[in-house]
Amino acid sequence: MGSDSAKTHEAFTVAPAEPARLSDAVDVRDDRPAGSTPLHLDANALDTALAAVGVTVGPHTLVKVRLRPQQFPGQQGSAQRIGPDAYRVVIHVVDKPTFKDRHLYVVNNSLLHELRHVAQMQHDPDHELHYANENLTVGYAENKYEVEARYYGRLADHIGEKNTGPAGPALGKSAWAVRTP
């Protein structure tokens, strides 16, 4: 090309990739018996819940959420580390012919509570040791990790009666990841 030749450039815009959803790191499975009242996970609400409780998602993060039947009254949930950046959250669900809002609140309160424990584990590599020490020194009810997780569970409050305290204002149904179809 000579100096008097016009150079043309084709202009185009590259759209940024769709941001990864936090919920993409979550594997959900309903392990309740066949015939149980159906429940499903709402991805948008799960993203809200994960962000609200402080779960960070990296390229290798995996959170396995399992819905299981409640075996005895008061059994609600648990969270445990199962790998370097992998966690299992179990939510125990009482089977009902239909789930009313008060029942879904309990399930979602439990989910937010247990997801907060996941965030605690992510922020403290010795969480299990510190958690056990709290139980031994002050007991389960006053364990600072449990007290904090209870506040985060209350983010699911949809009627404005629960004090969410340090967790911030209640998010209500926007954080209800577990819903009826």
Short mmCIF file of N, CA and C in Angstrom, two decimals:
data_model
loop_
_atom_site.label_atom_id
_atom_site.label_comp_id
_atom_site.label_asym_id
_atom_site.label_seq_id
_atom_site.Cartn_x
_atom_site.Cartn_y
_atom_site.Cartn_z
N MET A 1 0.83 -1.17 0.00
CA MET A 1 0.00 0.00 0.00
C MET A 1 0.88 1.24 0.00
N GLY A 2 0.48 2.16 -0.78
CA GLY A 2 1.22 3.41 -0.84
C GLY A 2 0.78 4.33 0.27
N SER A 3 1.51 5.42 0.39
CA SER A 3 1.19 6.36 1.45
C SER A 3 -0.14 7.05 1.22
N ASP A 4 -0.61 7.07 -0.06
CA ASP A 4 -1.88 7.72 -0.31
C ASP A 4 -3.05 6.74 -0.29
N SER A 5 -2.77 5.49 -0.02
CA SER A 5 -3.84 4.50 0.05
C SER A 5 -4.60 4.65 1.36
N ALA A 6 -5.89 4.55 1.28
CA ALA A 6 -6.71 4.63 2.49
C ALA A 6 -6.74 3.27 3.17
N LYS A 7 -6.55 3.29 4.43
CA LYS A 7 -6.65 2.06 5.21
C LYS A 7 -8.03 2.03 5.86
N THR A 8 -8.65 0.93 5.74
CA THR A 8 -9.96 0.82 6.38
C THR A 8 -9.88 -0.24 7.47
N HIS A 9 -10.57 0.02 8.52
CA HIS A 9 -10.64 -0.92 9.64
C HIS A 9 -12.10 -1.22 9.88
N GLU A 10 -12.36 -2.44 10.04
CA GLU A 10 -13.73 -2.82 10.35
C GLU A 10 -13.91 -2.68 11.86
N ALA A 11 -14.88 -1.92 12.25
CA ALA A 11 -15.13 -1.71 13.67
C ALA A 11 -16.15 -2.73 14.16
N PHE A 12 -15.92 -3.25 15.31
CA PHE A 12 -16.88 -4.14 15.92
C PHE A 12 -16.77 -4.02 17.43
N THR A 13 -17.80 -4.41 18.08
CA THR A 13 -17.85 -4.35 19.53
C THR A 13 -17.95 -5.76 20.07
N VAL A 14 -17.12 -6.03 21.02
CA VAL A 14 -17.17 -7.34 21.68
C VAL A 14 -17.95 -7.14 22.98
N ALA A 15 -19.06 -7.81 23.06
CA ALA A 15 -19.86 -7.72 24.28
C ALA A 15 -19.16 -8.48 25.38
N PRO A 16 -19.13 -7.91 26.57
CA PRO A 16 -18.50 -8.67 27.67
C PRO A 16 -19.26 -9.96 27.91
N ALA A 17 -18.52 -10.95 28.33
CA ALA A 17 -19.14 -12.25 28.63
C ALA A 17 -20.14 -12.06 29.76
N GLU A 18 -21.18 -12.83 29.72
CA GLU A 18 -22.17 -12.81 30.79
C GLU A 18 -21.45 -13.15 32.09
N PRO A 19 -21.59 -12.34 33.13
CA PRO A 19 -20.88 -12.66 34.37
C PRO A 19 -21.34 -14.01 34.92
N ALA A 20 -20.41 -14.72 35.48
CA ALA A 20 -20.74 -16.02 36.06
C ALA A 20 -21.69 -15.81 37.22
N ARG A 21 -22.67 -16.66 37.30
CA ARG A 21 -23.61 -16.60 38.42
C ARG A 21 -22.98 -17.31 39.61
N LEU A 22 -23.21 -16.78 40.78
CA LEU A 22 -22.74 -17.45 41.99
C LEU A 22 -23.34 -18.84 42.08
N SER A 23 -24.60 -18.93 41.67
CA SER A 23 -25.31 -20.21 41.78
C SER A 23 -24.75 -21.29 40.86
N ASP A 24 -23.90 -20.89 39.89
CA ASP A 24 -23.28 -21.90 39.02
C ASP A 24 -22.35 -22.83 39.80
N ALA A 25 -21.91 -22.40 40.98
CA ALA A 25 -21.02 -23.22 41.80
C ALA A 25 -21.80 -24.14 42.73
N VAL A 26 -23.12 -24.13 42.62
CA VAL A 26 -23.96 -24.91 43.53
C VAL A 26 -24.59 -26.08 42.80
N ASP A 27 -24.43 -27.26 43.38
CA ASP A 27 -25.04 -28.48 42.86
C ASP A 27 -26.16 -28.86 43.83
N VAL A 28 -27.38 -28.82 43.34
CA VAL A 28 -28.54 -29.08 44.20
C VAL A 28 -29.14 -30.43 43.85
N ARG A 29 -29.47 -31.19 44.88
CA ARG A 29 -30.13 -32.48 44.67
C ARG A 29 -31.17 -32.67 45.76
N ASP A 30 -32.34 -33.07 45.34
CA ASP A 30 -33.41 -33.37 46.28
C ASP A 30 -33.36 -34.86 46.58
N ASP A 31 -32.90 -35.21 47.77
CA ASP A 31 -32.76 -36.61 48.18
C ASP A 31 -33.97 -37.10 48.98
N ARG A 32 -35.05 -36.35 48.98
CA ARG A 32 -36.24 -36.79 49.70
C ARG A 32 -36.90 -37.93 48.94
N PRO A 33 -37.70 -38.73 49.60
CA PRO A 33 -38.33 -39.89 48.94
C PRO A 33 -39.21 -39.47 47.77
N ALA A 34 -39.32 -40.38 46.81
CA ALA A 34 -40.23 -40.15 45.68
C ALA A 34 -41.62 -39.89 46.23
N GLY A 35 -42.34 -38.99 45.61
CA GLY A 35 -43.68 -38.65 46.07
C GLY A 35 -43.71 -37.50 47.05
N SER A 36 -42.52 -37.00 47.49
CA SER A 36 -42.49 -35.84 48.37
C SER A 36 -43.00 -34.62 47.61
N THR A 37 -43.58 -33.69 48.33
CA THR A 37 -44.06 -32.46 47.71
C THR A 37 -42.90 -31.78 47.00
N PRO A 38 -43.07 -31.48 45.70
CA PRO A 38 -41.95 -30.93 44.93
C PRO A 38 -41.48 -29.56 45.43
N LEU A 39 -40.18 -29.39 45.38
CA LEU A 39 -39.52 -28.12 45.65
C LEU A 39 -38.51 -27.90 44.53
N HIS A 40 -38.21 -26.66 44.24
CA HIS A 40 -37.16 -26.38 43.27
C HIS A 40 -36.34 -25.20 43.76
N LEU A 41 -35.19 -25.01 43.14
CA LEU A 41 -34.30 -23.92 43.50
C LEU A 41 -34.42 -22.81 42.47
N ASP A 42 -34.63 -21.61 42.94
CA ASP A 42 -34.68 -20.43 42.08
C ASP A 42 -33.27 -19.85 42.01
N ALA A 43 -32.67 -19.84 40.81
CA ALA A 43 -31.27 -19.43 40.64
C ALA A 43 -31.06 -17.97 41.03
N ASN A 44 -31.98 -17.08 40.68
CA ASN A 44 -31.81 -15.67 41.03
C ASN A 44 -31.82 -15.48 42.54
N ALA A 45 -32.75 -16.13 43.21
CA ALA A 45 -32.83 -16.03 44.66
C ALA A 45 -31.60 -16.68 45.31
N LEU A 46 -31.09 -17.75 44.72
CA LEU A 46 -29.89 -18.39 45.25
C LEU A 46 -28.69 -17.45 45.11
N ASP A 47 -28.59 -16.75 43.99
CA ASP A 47 -27.52 -15.76 43.83
C ASP A 47 -27.62 -14.69 44.93
N THR A 48 -28.84 -14.23 45.19
CA THR A 48 -29.07 -13.24 46.24
C THR A 48 -28.65 -13.80 47.60
N ALA A 49 -29.04 -15.02 47.89
CA ALA A 49 -28.72 -15.65 49.17
C ALA A 49 -27.21 -15.82 49.34
N LEU A 50 -26.54 -16.32 48.32
CA LEU A 50 -25.09 -16.54 48.40
C LEU A 50 -24.35 -15.23 48.63
N ALA A 51 -24.74 -14.19 47.90
CA ALA A 51 -24.10 -12.88 48.07
C ALA A 51 -24.38 -12.32 49.46
N ALA A 52 -25.61 -12.45 49.92
CA ALA A 52 -26.01 -11.88 51.22
C ALA A 52 -25.25 -12.50 52.38
N VAL A 53 -24.98 -13.79 52.31
CA VAL A 53 -24.29 -14.45 53.43
C VAL A 53 -22.78 -14.40 53.29
N GLY A 54 -22.28 -13.93 52.14
CA GLY A 54 -20.84 -13.76 51.98
C GLY A 54 -20.09 -14.94 51.42
N VAL A 55 -20.78 -15.87 50.77
CA VAL A 55 -20.08 -16.98 50.12
C VAL A 55 -19.35 -16.45 48.90
N THR A 56 -18.06 -16.74 48.82
CA THR A 56 -17.28 -16.32 47.66
C THR A 56 -17.12 -17.52 46.73
N VAL A 57 -17.23 -17.24 45.44
CA VAL A 57 -17.17 -18.31 44.45
C VAL A 57 -15.96 -18.08 43.55
N GLY A 58 -15.06 -19.05 43.57
CA GLY A 58 -13.90 -19.02 42.71
C GLY A 58 -14.05 -20.08 41.64
N PRO A 59 -13.01 -20.25 40.82
CA PRO A 59 -13.12 -21.21 39.71
C PRO A 59 -13.28 -22.66 40.14
N HIS A 60 -12.91 -22.99 41.37
CA HIS A 60 -12.99 -24.38 41.82
C HIS A 60 -13.97 -24.57 42.98
N THR A 61 -14.77 -23.55 43.26
CA THR A 61 -15.73 -23.64 44.36
C THR A 61 -16.88 -24.56 43.99
N LEU A 62 -17.23 -25.42 44.92
CA LEU A 62 -18.40 -26.29 44.75
C LEU A 62 -19.14 -26.34 46.07
N VAL A 63 -20.43 -26.05 46.01
CA VAL A 63 -21.30 -26.18 47.18
C VAL A 63 -22.39 -27.17 46.80
N LYS A 64 -22.40 -28.30 47.48
CA LYS A 64 -23.42 -29.32 47.23
C LYS A 64 -24.54 -29.10 48.24
N VAL A 65 -25.73 -28.75 47.73
CA VAL A 65 -26.89 -28.58 48.59
C VAL A 65 -27.77 -29.80 48.43
N ARG A 66 -28.08 -30.43 49.54
CA ARG A 66 -28.90 -31.63 49.53
C ARG A 66 -30.15 -31.40 50.38
N LEU A 67 -31.31 -31.63 49.78
CA LEU A 67 -32.57 -31.59 50.52
C LEU A 67 -32.87 -33.00 50.97
N ARG A 68 -33.01 -33.18 52.26
CA ARG A 68 -33.25 -34.52 52.81
C ARG A 68 -34.45 -34.48 53.75
N PRO A 69 -35.06 -35.62 53.98
CA PRO A 69 -36.22 -35.63 54.90
C PRO A 69 -35.77 -35.41 56.33
N GLN A 70 -36.60 -34.73 57.08
CA GLN A 70 -36.33 -34.54 58.50
C GLN A 70 -36.61 -35.86 59.22
N GLN A 71 -35.64 -36.33 59.99
CA GLN A 71 -35.77 -37.61 60.70
C GLN A 71 -36.35 -37.46 62.10
N PHE A 72 -36.16 -36.28 62.70
CA PHE A 72 -36.69 -36.04 64.05
C PHE A 72 -36.95 -34.55 64.20
N PRO A 73 -37.88 -34.18 65.08
CA PRO A 73 -38.22 -32.76 65.27
C PRO A 73 -36.99 -31.94 65.63
N GLY A 74 -36.89 -30.78 65.04
CA GLY A 74 -35.77 -29.88 65.32
C GLY A 74 -34.57 -30.07 64.42
N GLN A 75 -34.51 -31.15 63.68
CA GLN A 75 -33.40 -31.38 62.76
C GLN A 75 -33.58 -30.44 61.57
N GLN A 76 -32.63 -29.52 61.37
CA GLN A 76 -32.81 -28.53 60.31
C GLN A 76 -31.73 -28.53 59.26
N GLY A 77 -30.46 -28.56 59.63
CA GLY A 77 -29.44 -28.52 58.60
C GLY A 77 -28.04 -28.67 59.14
N SER A 78 -27.10 -28.76 58.21
CA SER A 78 -25.68 -28.85 58.56
C SER A 78 -24.86 -28.39 57.37
N ALA A 79 -23.64 -28.00 57.67
CA ALA A 79 -22.68 -27.61 56.63
C ALA A 79 -21.33 -28.20 57.00
N GLN A 80 -20.62 -28.68 56.01
CA GLN A 80 -19.29 -29.21 56.27
C GLN A 80 -18.39 -29.00 55.06
N ARG A 81 -17.12 -28.87 55.34
CA ARG A 81 -16.11 -28.77 54.29
C ARG A 81 -15.82 -30.19 53.81
N ILE A 82 -15.85 -30.40 52.48
CA ILE A 82 -15.57 -31.74 51.95
C ILE A 82 -14.38 -31.74 51.00
N GLY A 83 -13.73 -30.59 50.88
CA GLY A 83 -12.56 -30.46 50.03
C GLY A 83 -11.97 -29.08 50.22
N PRO A 84 -10.86 -28.78 49.52
CA PRO A 84 -10.21 -27.48 49.70
C PRO A 84 -11.15 -26.29 49.46
N ASP A 85 -12.01 -26.36 48.47
CA ASP A 85 -12.99 -25.31 48.21
C ASP A 85 -14.33 -25.95 47.86
N ALA A 86 -14.67 -26.99 48.61
CA ALA A 86 -15.91 -27.73 48.38
C ALA A 86 -16.62 -27.93 49.72
N TYR A 87 -17.94 -27.81 49.67
CA TYR A 87 -18.75 -27.84 50.89
C TYR A 87 -20.04 -28.60 50.63
N ARG A 88 -20.55 -29.24 51.68
CA ARG A 88 -21.86 -29.89 51.59
C ARG A 88 -22.78 -29.21 52.59
N VAL A 89 -23.95 -28.82 52.09
CA VAL A 89 -24.99 -28.23 52.92
C VAL A 89 -26.18 -29.16 52.84
N VAL A 90 -26.66 -29.62 53.99
CA VAL A 90 -27.82 -30.49 54.04
C VAL A 90 -28.94 -29.71 54.73
N ILE A 91 -30.09 -29.66 54.07
CA ILE A 91 -31.27 -29.02 54.65
C ILE A 91 -32.32 -30.11 54.83
N HIS A 92 -32.75 -30.29 56.06
CA HIS A 92 -33.77 -31.30 56.37
C HIS A 92 -35.15 -30.66 56.25
N VAL A 93 -36.00 -31.28 55.46
CA VAL A 93 -37.31 -30.73 55.14
C VAL A 93 -38.39 -31.65 55.67
N VAL A 94 -39.33 -31.07 56.42
CA VAL A 94 -40.52 -31.80 56.86
C VAL A 94 -41.44 -31.88 55.66
N ASP A 95 -41.88 -33.08 55.32
CA ASP A 95 -42.77 -33.19 54.17
C ASP A 95 -44.17 -32.71 54.55
N LYS A 96 -44.71 -31.89 53.70
CA LYS A 96 -46.06 -31.34 53.88
C LYS A 96 -46.82 -31.58 52.58
N PRO A 97 -48.14 -31.74 52.66
CA PRO A 97 -48.91 -31.89 51.42
C PRO A 97 -48.79 -30.64 50.54
N THR A 98 -48.71 -29.48 51.20
CA THR A 98 -48.43 -28.21 50.52
C THR A 98 -47.55 -27.39 51.45
N PHE A 99 -46.69 -26.60 50.87
CA PHE A 99 -45.83 -25.75 51.67
C PHE A 99 -46.41 -24.35 51.72
N LYS A 100 -46.74 -23.91 52.92
CA LYS A 100 -47.19 -22.54 53.12
C LYS A 100 -45.96 -21.66 53.32
N ASP A 101 -46.17 -20.35 53.28
CA ASP A 101 -45.04 -19.43 53.44
C ASP A 101 -44.25 -19.69 54.72
N ARG A 102 -44.94 -20.01 55.80
CA ARG A 102 -44.22 -20.23 57.06
C ARG A 102 -43.31 -21.45 56.97
N HIS A 103 -43.70 -22.46 56.20
CA HIS A 103 -42.86 -23.64 56.02
C HIS A 103 -41.66 -23.31 55.14
N LEU A 104 -41.91 -22.58 54.06
CA LEU A 104 -40.82 -22.19 53.16
C LEU A 104 -39.85 -21.25 53.85
N TYR A 105 -40.36 -20.42 54.76
CA TYR A 105 -39.46 -19.55 55.53
C TYR A 105 -38.48 -20.40 56.33
N VAL A 106 -38.96 -21.44 56.99
CA VAL A 106 -38.09 -22.29 57.81
C VAL A 106 -37.01 -22.94 56.94
N VAL A 107 -37.41 -23.46 55.78
CA VAL A 107 -36.44 -24.10 54.88
C VAL A 107 -35.40 -23.09 54.41
N ASN A 108 -35.85 -21.91 54.00
CA ASN A 108 -34.91 -20.90 53.49
C ASN A 108 -34.08 -20.28 54.60
N ASN A 109 -34.65 -20.14 55.79
CA ASN A 109 -33.88 -19.70 56.94
C ASN A 109 -32.74 -20.69 57.18
N SER A 110 -33.05 -21.97 57.13
CA SER A 110 -32.02 -23.01 57.33
C SER A 110 -30.95 -22.94 56.24
N LEU A 111 -31.37 -22.73 54.99
CA LEU A 111 -30.41 -22.65 53.90
C LEU A 111 -29.47 -21.46 54.09
N LEU A 112 -30.02 -20.29 54.38
CA LEU A 112 -29.17 -19.11 54.60
C LEU A 112 -28.25 -19.32 55.79
N HIS A 113 -28.76 -19.90 56.86
CA HIS A 113 -27.97 -20.18 58.06
C HIS A 113 -26.77 -21.07 57.70
N GLU A 114 -27.05 -22.16 56.99
CA GLU A 114 -25.96 -23.10 56.66
C GLU A 114 -24.99 -22.50 55.63
N LEU A 115 -25.51 -21.71 54.70
CA LEU A 115 -24.61 -21.04 53.74
C LEU A 115 -23.70 -20.05 54.46
N ARG A 116 -24.19 -19.44 55.54
CA ARG A 116 -23.31 -18.55 56.31
C ARG A 116 -22.18 -19.35 56.93
N HIS A 117 -22.47 -20.58 57.37
CA HIS A 117 -21.38 -21.43 57.87
C HIS A 117 -20.36 -21.71 56.77
N VAL A 118 -20.82 -21.87 55.53
CA VAL A 118 -19.88 -22.06 54.41
C VAL A 118 -18.99 -20.82 54.30
N ALA A 119 -19.57 -19.63 54.35
CA ALA A 119 -18.78 -18.40 54.28
C ALA A 119 -17.78 -18.33 55.44
N GLN A 120 -18.22 -18.74 56.64
CA GLN A 120 -17.30 -18.75 57.78
C GLN A 120 -16.12 -19.68 57.52
N MET A 121 -16.39 -20.85 56.94
CA MET A 121 -15.31 -21.79 56.62
C MET A 121 -14.38 -21.21 55.56
N GLN A 122 -14.94 -20.49 54.60
CA GLN A 122 -14.11 -19.90 53.55
C GLN A 122 -13.18 -18.83 54.11
N HIS A 123 -13.65 -18.10 55.11
CA HIS A 123 -12.86 -16.99 55.65
C HIS A 123 -11.91 -17.42 56.76
N ASP A 124 -12.08 -18.62 57.27
CA ASP A 124 -11.24 -19.11 58.37
C ASP A 124 -10.87 -20.56 58.11
N PRO A 125 -9.64 -20.80 57.67
CA PRO A 125 -9.25 -22.19 57.37
C PRO A 125 -9.31 -23.11 58.58
N ASP A 126 -9.30 -22.55 59.77
CA ASP A 126 -9.39 -23.36 61.00
C ASP A 126 -10.77 -23.27 61.63
N HIS A 127 -11.77 -23.00 60.83
CA HIS A 127 -13.13 -22.79 61.33
C HIS A 127 -13.61 -23.95 62.18
N GLU A 128 -13.42 -25.17 61.70
CA GLU A 128 -13.92 -26.33 62.43
C GLU A 128 -13.35 -26.39 63.85
N LEU A 129 -12.08 -26.09 63.98
CA LEU A 129 -11.41 -26.08 65.30
C LEU A 129 -11.98 -24.96 66.17
N HIS A 130 -12.10 -23.77 65.59
CA HIS A 130 -12.62 -22.62 66.34
C HIS A 130 -14.09 -22.85 66.74
N TYR A 131 -14.85 -23.43 65.83
CA TYR A 131 -16.26 -23.73 66.12
C TYR A 131 -16.37 -24.71 67.29
N ALA A 132 -15.57 -25.79 67.25
CA ALA A 132 -15.59 -26.79 68.33
C ALA A 132 -15.17 -26.16 69.66
N ASN A 133 -14.18 -25.28 69.61
CA ASN A 133 -13.72 -24.61 70.84
C ASN A 133 -14.83 -23.74 71.43
N GLU A 134 -15.56 -23.04 70.57
CA GLU A 134 -16.70 -22.23 71.04
C GLU A 134 -17.74 -23.12 71.72
N ASN A 135 -18.04 -24.26 71.12
CA ASN A 135 -19.02 -25.17 71.73
C ASN A 135 -18.56 -25.64 73.10
N LEU A 136 -17.27 -25.92 73.24
CA LEU A 136 -16.73 -26.39 74.52
C LEU A 136 -16.70 -25.29 75.58
N THR A 137 -16.43 -24.06 75.16
CA THR A 137 -16.25 -23.00 76.16
C THR A 137 -17.54 -22.26 76.51
N VAL A 138 -18.42 -22.02 75.53
CA VAL A 138 -19.63 -21.26 75.82
C VAL A 138 -20.91 -22.03 75.51
N GLY A 139 -20.80 -23.16 74.85
CA GLY A 139 -21.97 -23.97 74.49
C GLY A 139 -22.54 -23.59 73.13
N TYR A 140 -23.35 -24.48 72.62
CA TYR A 140 -23.92 -24.31 71.29
C TYR A 140 -24.75 -23.03 71.15
N ALA A 141 -25.63 -22.77 72.12
CA ALA A 141 -26.53 -21.62 72.01
C ALA A 141 -25.78 -20.30 71.95
N GLU A 142 -24.67 -20.20 72.64
CA GLU A 142 -23.90 -18.94 72.67
C GLU A 142 -22.68 -18.98 71.75
N ASN A 143 -22.49 -20.06 71.03
CA ASN A 143 -21.38 -20.17 70.08
C ASN A 143 -21.49 -19.00 69.09
N LYS A 144 -20.44 -18.17 69.01
CA LYS A 144 -20.52 -16.96 68.18
C LYS A 144 -20.78 -17.27 66.71
N TYR A 145 -20.36 -18.42 66.23
CA TYR A 145 -20.61 -18.80 64.84
C TYR A 145 -22.09 -19.14 64.62
N GLU A 146 -22.70 -19.76 65.62
CA GLU A 146 -24.13 -20.06 65.56
C GLU A 146 -24.97 -18.79 65.70
N VAL A 147 -24.60 -17.94 66.61
CA VAL A 147 -25.33 -16.68 66.80
C VAL A 147 -25.33 -15.89 65.50
N GLU A 148 -24.16 -15.78 64.89
CA GLU A 148 -24.06 -15.05 63.62
C GLU A 148 -24.89 -15.71 62.53
N ALA A 149 -24.80 -17.02 62.41
CA ALA A 149 -25.54 -17.74 61.36
C ALA A 149 -27.05 -17.59 61.57
N ARG A 150 -27.49 -17.51 62.83
CA ARG A 150 -28.93 -17.31 63.09
C ARG A 150 -29.39 -15.97 62.51
N TYR A 151 -28.58 -14.93 62.69
CA TYR A 151 -28.92 -13.63 62.11
C TYR A 151 -29.04 -13.72 60.59
N TYR A 152 -28.11 -14.43 59.96
CA TYR A 152 -28.14 -14.55 58.50
C TYR A 152 -29.35 -15.35 58.04
N GLY A 153 -29.74 -16.35 58.81
CA GLY A 153 -30.94 -17.10 58.46
C GLY A 153 -32.17 -16.22 58.43
N ARG A 154 -32.21 -15.24 59.32
CA ARG A 154 -33.37 -14.35 59.41
C ARG A 154 -33.47 -13.39 58.23
N LEU A 155 -32.47 -13.36 57.36
CA LEU A 155 -32.58 -12.55 56.14
C LEU A 155 -33.76 -13.01 55.29
N ALA A 156 -34.20 -14.25 55.50
CA ALA A 156 -35.33 -14.80 54.74
C ALA A 156 -36.67 -14.33 55.28
N ASP A 157 -36.67 -13.54 56.36
CA ASP A 157 -37.93 -13.07 56.95
C ASP A 157 -38.74 -12.28 55.92
N HIS A 158 -39.96 -12.70 55.72
CA HIS A 158 -40.82 -12.06 54.71
C HIS A 158 -41.96 -11.26 55.33
N ILE A 159 -42.04 -11.24 56.66
CA ILE A 159 -43.12 -10.49 57.30
C ILE A 159 -42.60 -9.41 58.24
N GLY A 160 -41.28 -9.25 58.30
CA GLY A 160 -40.69 -8.15 59.07
C GLY A 160 -40.76 -8.29 60.57
N GLU A 161 -40.84 -9.52 61.08
CA GLU A 161 -40.92 -9.72 62.52
C GLU A 161 -39.59 -10.12 63.16
N LYS A 162 -38.64 -10.56 62.35
CA LYS A 162 -37.38 -11.04 62.90
C LYS A 162 -36.34 -9.92 62.92
N ASN A 163 -35.53 -9.90 63.95
CA ASN A 163 -34.44 -8.94 64.03
C ASN A 163 -33.23 -9.55 63.34
N THR A 164 -32.83 -8.98 62.22
CA THR A 164 -31.69 -9.53 61.51
C THR A 164 -30.38 -8.95 62.01
N GLY A 165 -30.44 -7.94 62.88
CA GLY A 165 -29.25 -7.43 63.54
C GLY A 165 -28.08 -7.21 62.61
N PRO A 166 -26.90 -7.76 62.95
CA PRO A 166 -25.69 -7.49 62.18
C PRO A 166 -25.75 -8.01 60.74
N ALA A 167 -26.70 -8.86 60.42
CA ALA A 167 -26.79 -9.36 59.05
C ALA A 167 -27.41 -8.33 58.11
N GLY A 168 -28.02 -7.29 58.66
CA GLY A 168 -28.64 -6.27 57.83
C GLY A 168 -30.14 -6.46 57.74
N PRO A 169 -30.79 -5.66 56.89
CA PRO A 169 -32.24 -5.76 56.77
C PRO A 169 -32.67 -7.06 56.10
N ALA A 170 -33.82 -7.54 56.48
CA ALA A 170 -34.34 -8.77 55.88
C ALA A 170 -34.52 -8.59 54.38
N LEU A 171 -34.24 -9.64 53.63
CA LEU A 171 -34.39 -9.64 52.17
C LEU A 171 -35.69 -10.30 51.75
N GLY A 172 -36.35 -10.97 52.69
CA GLY A 172 -37.62 -11.59 52.39
C GLY A 172 -37.53 -12.64 51.29
N LYS A 173 -38.55 -12.68 50.47
CA LYS A 173 -38.66 -13.74 49.46
C LYS A 173 -37.62 -13.61 48.36
N SER A 174 -36.95 -12.45 48.25
CA SER A 174 -35.90 -12.34 47.22
C SER A 174 -34.74 -13.27 47.52
N ALA A 175 -34.63 -13.74 48.77
CA ALA A 175 -33.57 -14.67 49.16
C ALA A 175 -34.10 -16.09 49.36
N TRP A 176 -35.36 -16.32 48.97
CA TRP A 176 -35.94 -17.65 49.09
C TRP A 176 -35.53 -18.49 47.89
N ALA A 177 -34.43 -19.18 48.01
CA ALA A 177 -33.95 -19.99 46.91
C ALA A 177 -34.78 -21.27 46.75
N VAL A 178 -35.28 -21.81 47.86
CA VAL A 178 -36.10 -23.02 47.80
C VAL A 178 -37.56 -22.60 47.74
N ARG A 179 -38.21 -23.02 46.65
CA ARG A 179 -39.60 -22.62 46.41
C ARG A 179 -40.42 -23.79 45.91
N THR A 180 -41.71 -23.58 45.90
CA THR A 180 -42.58 -24.58 45.28
C THR A 180 -42.67 -24.25 43.79
N PRO A 181 -42.86 -25.26 42.95
CA PRO A 181 -42.95 -24.99 41.50
C PRO A 181 -44.17 -24.16 41.14
#
